[in-house]
Short mmCIF file of C-alpha atoms in Angstrom, two decimals:
data_model
loop_
_atom_site.label_atom_id
_atom_site.label_comp_id
_atom_site.label_asym_id
_atom_site.label_seq_id
_atom_site.Cartn_x
_atom_site.Cartn_y
_atom_site.Cartn_z
CA MET A 220 12.39 -13.86 10.51
CA LYS A 221 9.86 -13.87 13.32
CA GLU A 222 7.39 -16.77 13.47
CA LEU A 223 3.90 -15.30 13.71
CA ARG A 224 1.12 -16.80 15.77
CA SER A 225 -2.30 -16.61 14.13
CA CYS A 226 -3.48 -13.73 16.29
CA VAL A 227 -4.07 -10.09 15.47
CA PRO A 228 -1.84 -8.51 18.18
CA ASP A 229 1.21 -10.46 17.00
CA LEU A 230 0.48 -9.62 13.37
CA GLU A 231 -0.01 -5.91 14.00
CA GLU A 232 3.16 -5.76 16.09
CA GLU A 233 5.06 -7.28 13.17
CA LEU A 234 3.48 -5.05 10.52
CA GLY A 235 4.61 -1.99 12.51
CA ARG A 236 8.14 -3.25 13.28
CA PRO A 237 10.85 -0.95 11.87
CA GLY A 238 14.12 -2.41 10.69
CA PRO A 239 17.43 -0.99 11.93
CA VAL A 240 18.10 0.96 8.72
CA LEU A 241 14.76 2.75 8.99
CA VAL A 242 15.49 3.61 12.62
CA ALA A 243 18.80 5.15 11.55
CA GLU A 244 17.11 7.12 8.77
CA ALA A 245 14.36 8.36 11.09
CA ALA A 246 17.06 10.09 13.12
CA ASP A 247 17.42 12.48 10.16
CA TRP A 248 13.75 13.17 9.49
CA PRO A 249 13.27 16.95 9.53
CA GLY A 250 10.37 17.11 11.99
CA ASP A 251 6.85 15.99 12.83
CA VAL A 252 5.17 13.33 10.68
CA VAL A 253 1.53 13.37 9.57
CA VAL A 254 -0.05 10.22 8.12
CA LEU A 255 -3.14 11.11 6.08
CA GLY A 256 -5.65 8.31 5.59
CA ALA A 257 -4.30 6.42 8.58
CA GLY A 258 -7.57 4.59 9.15
CA GLY A 259 -7.21 2.54 5.96
CA LYS A 260 -5.77 -0.95 5.53
CA THR A 261 -2.13 0.16 5.56
CA GLY A 262 -2.36 3.23 7.78
CA ALA A 263 -2.03 1.71 11.24
CA GLY A 264 1.07 -0.25 10.31
CA ILE A 265 2.77 2.77 8.75
CA ALA A 266 1.87 5.15 11.58
CA SER A 267 3.00 2.74 14.29
CA MET A 268 6.20 1.94 12.38
CA ALA A 269 6.99 5.66 12.10
CA ARG A 270 6.45 6.12 15.84
CA ARG A 271 8.59 3.11 16.74
CA ALA A 272 11.36 4.17 14.34
CA LEU A 273 11.50 7.64 15.87
CA ASP A 274 11.51 6.19 19.39
CA GLY A 275 14.31 3.84 18.42
CA ALA A 276 16.28 6.79 17.07
CA GLY A 277 15.88 8.67 20.37
CA ARG A 278 13.51 11.22 18.86
CA GLU A 279 10.57 10.91 21.21
CA ASP A 280 10.07 14.68 20.84
CA VAL A 281 8.96 14.29 17.21
CA GLN A 282 5.22 13.76 16.88
CA VAL A 283 3.46 11.27 14.61
CA LEU A 284 -0.08 12.41 13.81
CA ALA A 285 -2.52 9.90 12.27
CA VAL A 286 -5.41 11.58 10.45
CA SER A 287 -8.59 9.84 9.30
CA ARG A 288 -12.35 9.93 9.69
CA TRP A 289 -11.74 7.12 12.22
CA THR A 290 -14.64 4.70 11.89
CA ASP A 291 -12.40 2.05 13.54
CA ALA A 292 -12.30 2.92 17.24
CA ARG A 293 -10.13 -0.08 18.14
CA GLY A 294 -7.49 0.81 15.57
CA ARG A 295 -7.45 4.42 16.72
CA ALA A 296 -7.07 3.42 20.38
CA GLY A 297 -4.24 1.05 19.47
CA LEU A 298 -2.28 3.84 17.83
CA GLU A 299 -2.87 6.20 20.74
CA LYS A 300 -1.52 3.53 23.09
CA LEU A 301 1.70 3.45 21.05
CA GLY A 302 2.13 7.21 21.37
CA VAL A 303 0.69 8.18 17.99
CA ARG A 304 -1.54 11.24 18.19
CA THR A 305 -4.80 10.78 16.26
CA LEU A 306 -7.11 13.36 14.75
CA ALA A 307 -10.57 12.86 13.19
CA VAL A 308 -10.83 14.99 10.05
CA ASP A 309 -12.80 14.93 6.80
CA LEU A 310 -9.97 15.52 4.35
CA SER A 311 -12.38 16.31 1.53
CA ASP A 312 -13.08 19.61 3.33
CA PRO A 313 -10.39 22.11 2.24
CA ALA A 314 -10.89 24.21 5.36
CA ALA A 315 -10.27 21.16 7.53
CA VAL A 316 -7.09 20.37 5.61
CA ASP A 317 -5.90 23.97 5.99
CA ALA A 318 -6.42 23.65 9.76
CA LEU A 319 -4.22 20.56 10.12
CA PRO A 320 -1.09 20.94 12.27
CA ASP A 321 2.23 21.72 10.64
CA ALA A 322 4.44 18.79 9.69
CA ALA A 323 7.80 18.27 8.02
CA VAL A 324 6.94 14.82 6.63
CA VAL A 325 3.61 13.86 5.03
CA ILE A 326 2.62 10.29 4.25
CA HIS A 327 -0.39 10.49 1.94
CA LEU A 328 -2.39 7.23 1.99
CA VAL A 329 -5.81 8.65 1.11
CA GLY A 330 -7.56 6.90 -1.76
CA ALA A 331 -10.87 5.64 -3.13
CA LYS A 332 -11.05 2.42 -5.14
CA PHE A 333 -13.92 0.09 -4.33
CA GLY A 334 -17.35 1.30 -5.36
CA THR A 335 -15.93 3.87 -7.75
CA ALA A 336 -17.35 2.08 -10.81
CA SER A 337 -20.83 3.07 -9.66
CA ALA A 338 -19.74 6.38 -8.12
CA PRO A 339 -16.86 7.68 -10.27
CA GLU A 340 -17.24 11.17 -8.85
CA GLN A 341 -15.99 9.81 -5.53
CA ALA A 342 -12.81 8.59 -7.20
CA TRP A 343 -12.21 12.00 -8.76
CA MET A 344 -12.84 13.86 -5.52
CA THR A 345 -10.74 11.63 -3.30
CA ASN A 346 -7.93 10.69 -5.64
CA THR A 347 -7.41 13.92 -7.57
CA VAL A 348 -9.10 16.94 -5.96
CA LEU A 349 -8.27 16.15 -2.33
CA PRO A 350 -4.51 15.83 -3.02
CA ALA A 351 -4.56 19.43 -4.27
CA PHE A 352 -5.74 20.53 -0.81
CA VAL A 353 -2.90 18.53 0.77
CA ALA A 354 -0.28 19.83 -1.66
CA ARG A 355 -1.29 23.42 -0.90
CA ARG A 356 -1.31 22.89 2.89
CA TYR A 357 2.02 21.07 3.04
CA ARG A 358 3.97 22.75 0.27
CA GLY A 359 7.06 22.97 2.49
CA ALA A 360 7.04 19.33 3.64
CA ARG A 361 8.54 16.13 2.27
CA VAL A 362 5.59 14.22 0.77
CA VAL A 363 5.40 10.48 0.16
CA ALA A 364 2.20 9.70 -1.76
CA LEU A 365 0.95 6.16 -2.18
CA SER A 366 -0.10 5.39 -5.74
CA THR A 367 -0.79 2.16 -7.60
CA GLY A 368 0.57 -0.05 -10.34
CA ASN A 369 -2.85 0.33 -11.98
CA VAL A 370 -1.55 3.49 -13.65
CA TYR A 371 0.34 1.20 -16.04
CA GLY A 372 -1.17 -0.81 -18.84
CA MET A 373 -1.01 -4.58 -19.20
CA THR A 374 2.27 -6.25 -20.14
CA ALA A 375 3.35 -9.77 -21.04
CA PRO A 376 4.85 -11.63 -18.05
CA VAL A 377 8.01 -12.37 -20.04
CA THR A 378 8.85 -8.63 -20.02
CA GLY A 379 9.19 -8.55 -16.23
CA GLY A 380 6.49 -5.89 -15.90
CA SER A 381 6.24 -2.12 -16.30
CA ARG A 382 9.17 0.05 -15.22
CA GLU A 383 9.07 3.49 -13.63
CA THR A 384 10.15 5.06 -16.92
CA ASP A 385 7.29 3.50 -18.91
CA GLU A 386 4.48 5.75 -20.08
CA PRO A 387 1.39 5.31 -17.87
CA ARG A 388 -1.67 3.89 -19.63
CA PRO A 389 -4.39 3.91 -16.97
CA VAL A 390 -7.73 2.21 -17.66
CA GLY A 391 -10.92 3.15 -15.80
CA ASP A 392 -11.78 5.93 -13.38
CA TYR A 393 -9.79 4.45 -10.50
CA ALA A 394 -6.52 4.23 -12.42
CA VAL A 395 -7.03 7.55 -14.22
CA THR A 396 -7.74 9.42 -10.99
CA CYS A 397 -4.73 7.82 -9.30
CA ARG A 398 -2.65 9.10 -12.18
CA GLY A 399 -4.30 12.45 -11.50
CA ARG A 400 -3.09 12.28 -7.89
CA GLU A 401 0.44 11.73 -9.17
CA GLN A 402 0.14 14.74 -11.47
CA VAL A 403 -1.15 16.98 -8.67
CA PHE A 404 1.85 16.17 -6.49
CA THR A 405 4.18 16.46 -9.50
CA HIS A 406 2.79 19.96 -10.04
CA ALA A 407 3.64 20.79 -6.42
CA ALA A 408 7.17 19.50 -6.90
CA ARG A 409 7.70 21.55 -10.04
CA THR A 410 6.00 24.79 -9.00
CA GLU A 411 6.54 24.89 -5.23
CA GLY A 412 9.72 22.83 -4.88
CA THR A 413 7.88 20.32 -2.66
CA PRO A 414 10.01 17.16 -2.39
CA VAL A 415 7.74 14.30 -3.52
CA ALA A 416 7.95 10.52 -3.72
CA LEU A 417 5.29 8.62 -5.69
CA ILE A 418 5.02 4.96 -4.65
CA ARG A 419 3.27 2.68 -7.14
CA LEU A 420 2.22 -0.30 -5.03
CA ASN A 421 0.65 -3.55 -6.13
CA TYR A 422 -0.42 -5.98 -4.43
CA ALA A 423 0.54 -5.84 -0.75
CA VAL A 424 -0.56 -8.91 1.20
CA GLU A 425 -0.97 -9.88 4.83
CA PRO A 426 -2.95 -12.83 6.23
CA ARG A 427 -6.21 -10.92 6.76
CA TYR A 428 -6.38 -9.35 3.33
CA GLY A 429 -4.95 -9.47 -0.17
CA VAL A 430 -4.61 -11.65 -3.25
CA LEU A 431 -3.52 -14.73 -1.31
CA ALA A 432 -6.36 -14.39 1.20
CA ASP A 433 -8.84 -13.96 -1.66
CA LEU A 434 -7.58 -17.09 -3.41
CA ALA A 435 -7.56 -19.13 -0.20
CA ARG A 436 -11.15 -18.18 0.63
CA THR A 437 -12.28 -19.06 -2.89
CA LEU A 438 -10.61 -22.47 -2.64
CA LEU A 439 -12.05 -23.23 0.79
CA ALA A 440 -15.52 -22.30 -0.45
CA GLY A 441 -15.17 -24.88 -3.22
CA GLN A 442 -15.51 -22.21 -5.90
CA PRO A 443 -13.45 -22.06 -9.11
CA VAL A 444 -10.59 -19.56 -9.28
CA ASP A 445 -10.94 -16.90 -11.97
CA LEU A 446 -7.86 -16.93 -14.22
CA GLY A 447 -8.68 -13.53 -15.72
CA ALA A 448 -5.75 -11.73 -14.08
CA GLY A 449 -3.26 -14.18 -15.58
CA ALA A 450 -0.33 -13.32 -13.34
CA VAL A 451 0.31 -11.00 -10.40
CA ASN A 452 3.01 -9.50 -8.21
CA VAL A 453 2.54 -9.57 -4.45
CA VAL A 454 4.63 -8.15 -1.62
CA TRP A 455 4.68 -8.56 2.17
CA GLN A 456 2.83 -5.69 3.85
CA ARG A 457 5.48 -5.05 6.51
CA TYR A 458 8.12 -4.56 3.82
CA ALA A 459 5.77 -2.25 1.91
CA ASN A 460 5.20 -0.16 5.03
CA GLU A 461 8.94 0.18 5.56
CA VAL A 462 9.66 1.13 1.94
CA VAL A 463 7.03 3.88 2.12
CA LEU A 464 8.75 5.37 5.17
CA ARG A 465 12.27 4.91 3.83
CA SER A 466 11.18 6.83 0.73
CA VAL A 467 11.01 9.99 2.85
CA GLY A 468 14.72 10.45 2.23
CA HIS A 469 14.29 9.99 -1.52
CA ALA A 470 11.51 12.56 -2.06
CA ALA A 471 12.70 14.99 -4.71
CA ALA A 472 11.88 18.17 -6.64
CA PRO A 473 11.35 19.41 -9.27
CA GLU A 474 11.02 15.82 -10.55
CA PRO A 475 9.42 13.45 -8.04
CA PHE A 476 11.03 10.19 -7.03
CA VAL A 477 8.92 7.42 -8.61
CA LEU A 478 9.09 3.84 -7.34
CA ASN A 479 7.41 0.55 -8.15
CA LEU A 480 6.79 -1.28 -4.88
CA THR A 481 6.10 -5.00 -5.15
CA GLY A 482 7.80 -8.36 -4.78
CA PRO A 483 10.45 -9.83 -7.09
CA GLU A 484 8.36 -12.77 -8.31
CA THR A 485 5.85 -12.83 -11.15
CA ALA A 486 3.36 -15.51 -10.14
CA GLY A 487 0.67 -17.08 -12.30
CA VAL A 488 -2.75 -17.14 -10.65
CA ARG A 489 -3.05 -20.84 -11.51
CA THR A 490 0.28 -21.56 -9.83
CA LEU A 491 -0.63 -19.59 -6.71
CA ALA A 492 -4.00 -21.30 -6.40
CA THR A 493 -2.46 -24.73 -6.90
CA ARG A 494 0.15 -24.12 -4.20
CA LEU A 495 -2.43 -22.76 -1.78
CA ALA A 496 -4.74 -25.71 -2.49
CA HIS A 497 -1.93 -28.13 -1.68
CA HIS A 498 -1.34 -26.52 1.72
CA LEU A 499 -5.09 -26.33 2.42
CA ASP A 500 -5.64 -29.94 1.31
CA VAL A 501 -8.33 -29.03 -1.21
CA VAL A 502 -8.66 -29.44 -4.98
CA ALA A 503 -8.28 -26.28 -7.06
CA GLY A 504 -10.82 -25.62 -9.80
CA PHE A 505 -10.54 -22.88 -12.39
CA THR A 506 -12.69 -20.78 -14.68
CA GLY A 507 -11.82 -18.54 -17.61
CA GLU A 508 -8.68 -18.43 -19.70
CA GLU A 509 -5.21 -17.14 -18.91
CA PRO A 510 -4.59 -13.95 -20.91
CA ALA A 511 -1.37 -13.08 -22.68
CA THR A 512 -0.91 -9.90 -20.62
CA SER A 513 -1.30 -8.92 -16.97
CA LEU A 514 -0.93 -5.91 -14.67
CA LEU A 515 2.69 -6.35 -13.61
CA ALA A 516 5.47 -4.11 -12.29
CA ASP A 517 9.25 -4.43 -12.36
CA ALA A 518 10.47 -3.49 -8.86
CA THR A 519 14.21 -3.80 -9.55
CA LEU A 520 14.83 -0.21 -8.43
CA CYS A 521 12.99 -0.84 -5.15
CA HIS A 522 15.01 -3.97 -4.37
CA THR A 523 18.26 -2.24 -5.32
CA LEU A 524 17.59 0.67 -2.97
CA PHE A 525 15.85 -1.11 -0.10
CA GLY A 526 16.73 -4.79 -0.38
CA TYR A 527 14.42 -7.72 -0.96
CA PRO A 528 11.23 -8.31 1.06
CA ASP A 529 11.83 -10.13 4.34
CA ARG A 530 9.24 -12.77 3.43
CA SER A 531 9.41 -14.61 0.11
CA LEU A 532 6.39 -15.65 -1.91
CA GLY A 533 6.69 -19.21 -0.61
CA GLN A 534 6.79 -17.97 2.97
CA LEU A 535 3.75 -15.75 2.35
CA ILE A 536 1.80 -18.73 1.02
CA GLU A 537 2.74 -20.78 4.09
CA LEU A 538 1.81 -17.91 6.41
CA GLN A 539 -1.54 -17.43 4.67
CA THR A 540 -2.55 -21.08 4.85
CA ARG A 541 -1.44 -21.48 8.45
CA TRP A 542 -3.32 -18.33 9.44
CA ILE A 543 -6.54 -19.64 7.92
CA THR A 544 -6.26 -23.20 9.20
CA GLU A 545 -5.58 -21.91 12.72
CA GLY A 546 -8.68 -19.70 12.63
CA GLY A 547 -7.03 -16.32 12.09
CA GLU A 548 -9.20 -13.27 11.43
CA LEU A 549 -10.05 -12.44 7.80
CA TRP A 550 -11.34 -9.13 6.43
CA ASP A 551 -14.30 -9.15 4.08
CA LYS A 552 -12.54 -6.82 1.66
CA PRO A 553 -11.92 -8.60 -1.66
CA THR A 554 -9.20 -7.01 -3.78
CA LYS A 555 -10.95 -7.67 -7.13
CA PHE A 556 -7.46 -8.25 -8.54
CA GLU A 557 -8.96 -10.33 -11.37
CA ARG A 558 -10.63 -7.28 -12.96
CA ARG A 559 -9.06 -6.15 -16.25
CA ASP A 560 -11.52 -3.39 -17.17
CA GLY A 561 -10.52 -0.91 -14.45
CA ARG A 562 -13.95 -1.07 -12.79
CA PHE A 563 -13.88 -1.58 -9.02
#
């Protein structure tokens, strides 16, 4: 496992690093790759990993196209430097989606979460209507669509979390519309024969962003940690990026391939905060009560197919605290993981 310095270039290089198995699988990808929503938190890592995997497989002729509105000029330039072609497109415009270049592989990362409690129509447009445009445009491609564990209901930690075969019980506009996205792509799989993979991710972490970063910032600010979430699953972002791309080969029709993507540990919020506080040399304070149920996923299938994450929970905690104490960059993008009412 590579030791990361607390600097963005090293981190981004690691988040986009393909493992040897992915490189071997990329040799069999059927053609050009388009990453939709590439300007989001996970997009740059996935797009760069796809490019590097194809290069490692000797397939420099296969294009990787990263599509976004591109408000982040630095991120866009970084991808271009790696050989990823970028395109600025408003994907809520069906004519613009219809005009996108052909591709054999589609990685759909587009989503709306934060702010949707006050603007639910944005969640419906982005998470449910927009995927219909994509499904129509790329009906002949292999589609991997990022979803969320929020489509499940709460479970007791002792159960190990929701499984892929459990009935979804989404709460709130965000979760309901994400379930709608899944149903749109399922419709494409059943009616058009589009091979689809639906990846239910929760909670990917890296040092700039995520549950661990949120907890660490709360502790350093001397504020009490909200115990409302009870327990969580987290997973290393690089591993999550790789699983998304390795799912290309598992996309299926007429029934989509469905996968829970998270780490193997169920961690209590109190335990996480206490461990982080120890490393940060601060005292952890708490507010609220620990509930009997939490939003949890059982990722046994993921670990069986793709192996365990290359950084354990303990290593992620150490990485997070070292990153902060050494002055590493943090994003002001709280996850709001403690919310139980589905309002984000």
